Amino acid sequence: MAISHDRSAAEPSLDEKTSLLSGQDFWSTKSLERAGIPSLVLSDGPHGVRRQRQDADNLGLYDSEPATCFPPAVALASSWDPELVGRVGEALGREARTLGVNVLLGPGVNIKRSPLCGRNFEYFSEDPLLSGVLGAAHVVGVQSQGVGASVKHFAVNNQETERMQVSADVDERTLREIYFPAFERIVAQARPATVMCSYNKVNGTYAAESHWLLTHVLRKEWGFDGLVVSDWGAVGDRVAALLAGTDLEMPANRRGTDAEVAAAVRSGELDEAVVDTAVARLRELAGRVRAEARPPAVDFGAHHRLAREAAADCLVLLKNENRTLPLSPTGRLAVIGEFAAALRYQGGGSSHVNATQVDSPVDELRALLPDARVDFAQGYDTTGRSEAALLREEAVTLAAEADTAVLVVGLREADESEGFDREHLFLPPEQTELIRAVARAAPRTTVVLLNGGVVSLEDWHDEVDAVVEAWLPGQAGGGALADVLTGRINPSGRLAETIPLRLQDTPPFLNFPGEQGHVRYGEGVMVGYRYYESADVAVRHPFGHGLSYTAFDQTGFHVIADGPDTATVSVTVTNTGDRYGKHVVQIYVSAPRRPVSSPARELRAFTKVALAPGKSTTVEIALDRRAFAYWDITRDDWTVAPGQYQVHLADNAHDVLATAIIDLPGDKLVQPLTLDSPTRDWFGHPVVGPAVTSAMVSGLTEEEAAAAENSNAEALRLLSSMAMRQFIGFLPRQIPYELLEKLMEMVRRPRGRSTADCS
């Protein structure tokens, strides 16, 4: 985006310009009407508008205007459905406009590095492709209503512990392949109005002050043309942040940073053009969002129905033995658990929404099962005021008299929230004891989980008949649960993150949450299922897993390489069961041997199809260059290694259904040679190696040359990592430098292909 710095009569003064680049108060920016810059309102959040009331305190976490609480990202991700996520985004945009919000702070697309992250409920997945596709759909939906989105938190904000000071120490390949792609895809495909920089440091530099992060990567490489806003209070050095590319500091700052910026310009420390560029971006943002009169009132009833539809499509049926689900329309049902009456439906912290209404699971089950007897027992008390043994005894008695027991359990909002990380994966012990006691008493037992982060199932999983992971389903989650449990809706959710057997099995276990101000991302690219599949570590349920009440066949799988580094996948999906249902086609790729460690397989494409019983559809999915590429730090570029790639049709990250092999010519991977290159690279080169060997034995007799070659072979094994400049110093016969220079020039090659295309 070209930004003009021409002055006019309406051009603000230096002090006015610097003032525009920090907040007016906690949620709004300053205005300068004569310069065409109105005050803009920014507001949380990613799954519901948290518009603070005028008389609330600064944070106003639990005092905001009523709004629809849609399923948070942890649930929406399990839908694997960008169309659904886009519709939710549109509804969020409509409510934001009605409430006078110009920029909605979301979505959060940080990768779920560890299941302990306290804010995982606000993030989509452990996989960058799934996060990016759904995040882009969210942004497009919100911005279709004339409201700006703010993609956050850029970058590498994967924990809450010390999030405002910790340095996330990550190698560049891992950044490029795991932690950047969701942001990159959203910038390329959805053109977000703003990007929010994170609190933490990235390799020692605060994100808000990282020129490499905010200008080199975000703007120059990816082409981002919007405004960079700080996370609330993330700016320490305002001048350094502006130089790095942070345009707007939020919220209002009482430390006098506006004056510091103006003083830096006057002293020559800061070019005024940097300030002008940031102001121009603020003006551009004002032009993108509709600041005019509010639209007609939102139909909150319709939005509640959408929230119910979305939540139902997000529920993941993890286990269903002996067709325990769907529930029988008659008979006796015991519904047990405090959360069955008072639904746990969202996380704590800045995204907490004042919901317009909240459905109760037990009430909704009674409404959908008019011919059944539905009894309720509290089972446990999250406040700890009641006697756990008495509540458990009452629940067990009820379960023993019922045909089926449904336990609704999970974590309290106080257990997982912005601001702190969890310490373990277990449910509260009184809930675990309750599950096991009910499972022994009831003929059939179903467990429904309400949680924002993964919980361990190991103390009770094998003792129950069915398990439903409902995550945090939003305000209409009670109705959605009833829809799925009774079979009114066929479950179609798939796990967007792995459920491990033990916390100790998770990839960052030894490095999370770090120490002495640093957290080392020692697992590299082996995040989530990439690690479990590569290291052959057993899990309870793999990434991509989810059951249905119907059955699907996938046939005719084939893959065609339609370019040097692209391919097209085709497969026919048939609903072979007796119920309407939805199925997620998952495509993974395994790379050939290449110069870097590679996961066993990586998700490279997916699509969701809906089919009536007996119906079929054939889907074609394109695999672009990035589906086969890795980030080569020696080339500073995306690179496709030549060789045979395995393209898998899989039921999930672990269970492969079919494999096709394609040959790709890839990129030329011969590395340039320098005198600092190890001897193994020189002698391993098909042309250079023989030339150097020949120079070493030049002038020797046949016998001497043979002996020298044998001796050199042994020496090369010993000295393979020695730099060539050191090696030639040990030789009895000096190799002419002119020859070495000629050989180095011969293998120099033009820079490889580069692409930021994520489509």
Tab-separated table of N, CA and C in Angstrom, residues 1 52 58 67 107 111 117 127 131 152 196 230 252 265 354 431 504 515 533 545 574 598 611 758:
chain	number	residue	atom	x	y	z
A	1	MET	N	0.854	-1.189	0.000
A	1	MET	CA	0.000	0.000	0.000
A	1	MET	C	0.890	1.240	0.000
A	52	GLN	N	-17.927	-2.947	26.650
A	52	GLN	CA	-17.990	-2.487	28.031
A	52	GLN	C	-19.021	-1.378	28.203
A	58	ASN	N	-12.167	-0.041	34.107
A	58	ASN	CA	-11.342	-0.176	32.912
A	58	ASN	C	-11.476	-1.540	32.252
A	67	ALA	N	-24.626	-9.909	24.716
A	67	ALA	CA	-24.278	-10.302	23.352
A	67	ALA	C	-24.313	-11.822	23.279
A	107	PRO	N	-9.735	-13.144	15.381
A	107	PRO	CA	-9.603	-14.356	16.182
A	107	PRO	C	-8.195	-14.546	16.738
A	111	ILE	N	-0.848	-21.280	18.072
A	111	ILE	CA	-0.821	-22.736	18.042
A	111	ILE	C	-0.861	-23.299	19.460
A	117	CYS	N	-1.689	-24.660	28.348
A	117	CYS	CA	-1.889	-23.223	28.148
A	117	CYS	C	-3.288	-22.820	28.610
A	127	ASP	N	-2.519	-27.487	14.854
A	127	ASP	CA	-2.073	-27.562	13.459
A	127	ASP	C	-2.221	-26.211	12.765
A	131	SER	N	-5.773	-24.095	11.708
A	131	SER	CA	-5.911	-22.780	12.352
A	131	SER	C	-6.040	-21.676	11.317
A	152	LYS	N	-4.730	-12.197	16.299
A	152	LYS	CA	-3.832	-12.131	17.446
A	152	LYS	C	-3.389	-13.535	17.851
A	196	MET	N	-2.710	-7.837	15.899
A	196	MET	CA	-2.307	-7.473	17.262
A	196	MET	C	-1.000	-8.175	17.607
A	230	SER	N	-0.995	-2.810	19.427
A	230	SER	CA	-0.382	-3.568	20.506
A	230	SER	C	-1.437	-4.304	21.307
A	252	ALA	N	-5.052	3.834	26.494
A	252	ALA	CA	-4.478	5.138	26.817
A	252	ALA	C	-3.312	4.947	27.777
A	265	VAL	N	11.227	12.790	17.548
A	265	VAL	CA	11.209	13.371	16.206
A	265	VAL	C	12.000	14.676	16.188
A	354	ASN	N	-21.104	-11.465	28.253
A	354	ASN	CA	-22.367	-11.399	28.995
A	354	ASN	C	-23.464	-11.931	28.073
A	431	GLN	N	-15.058	-35.453	40.750
A	431	GLN	CA	-15.753	-35.797	39.517
A	431	GLN	C	-15.294	-37.159	38.999
A	504	GLN	N	3.256	-36.217	30.529
A	504	GLN	CA	4.667	-36.482	30.248
A	504	GLN	C	4.927	-36.860	28.802
A	515	GLU	N	12.058	-21.160	32.074
A	515	GLU	CA	12.713	-20.776	33.323
A	515	GLU	C	13.555	-19.534	33.106
A	533	GLU	N	3.154	-39.056	16.070
A	533	GLU	CA	3.264	-39.982	14.945
A	533	GLU	C	4.724	-40.269	14.588
A	545	HIS	N	-9.619	-37.312	15.103
A	545	HIS	CA	-10.540	-38.391	15.454
A	545	HIS	C	-11.935	-37.851	15.765
A	574	THR	N	-19.102	-41.847	0.335
A	574	THR	CA	-20.470	-42.371	0.302
A	574	THR	C	-20.972	-42.576	1.721
A	598	SER	N	11.839	-34.464	9.431
A	598	SER	CA	10.478	-34.253	8.934
A	598	SER	C	9.494	-35.098	9.728
A	611	LEU	N	-23.920	-35.558	3.558
A	611	LEU	CA	-24.567	-36.532	2.680
A	611	LEU	C	-25.774	-37.180	3.356
A	758	CYS	N	-0.490	-19.014	0.025
A	758	CYS	CA	-0.988	-20.040	0.950
A	758	CYS	C	-2.305	-20.623	0.461
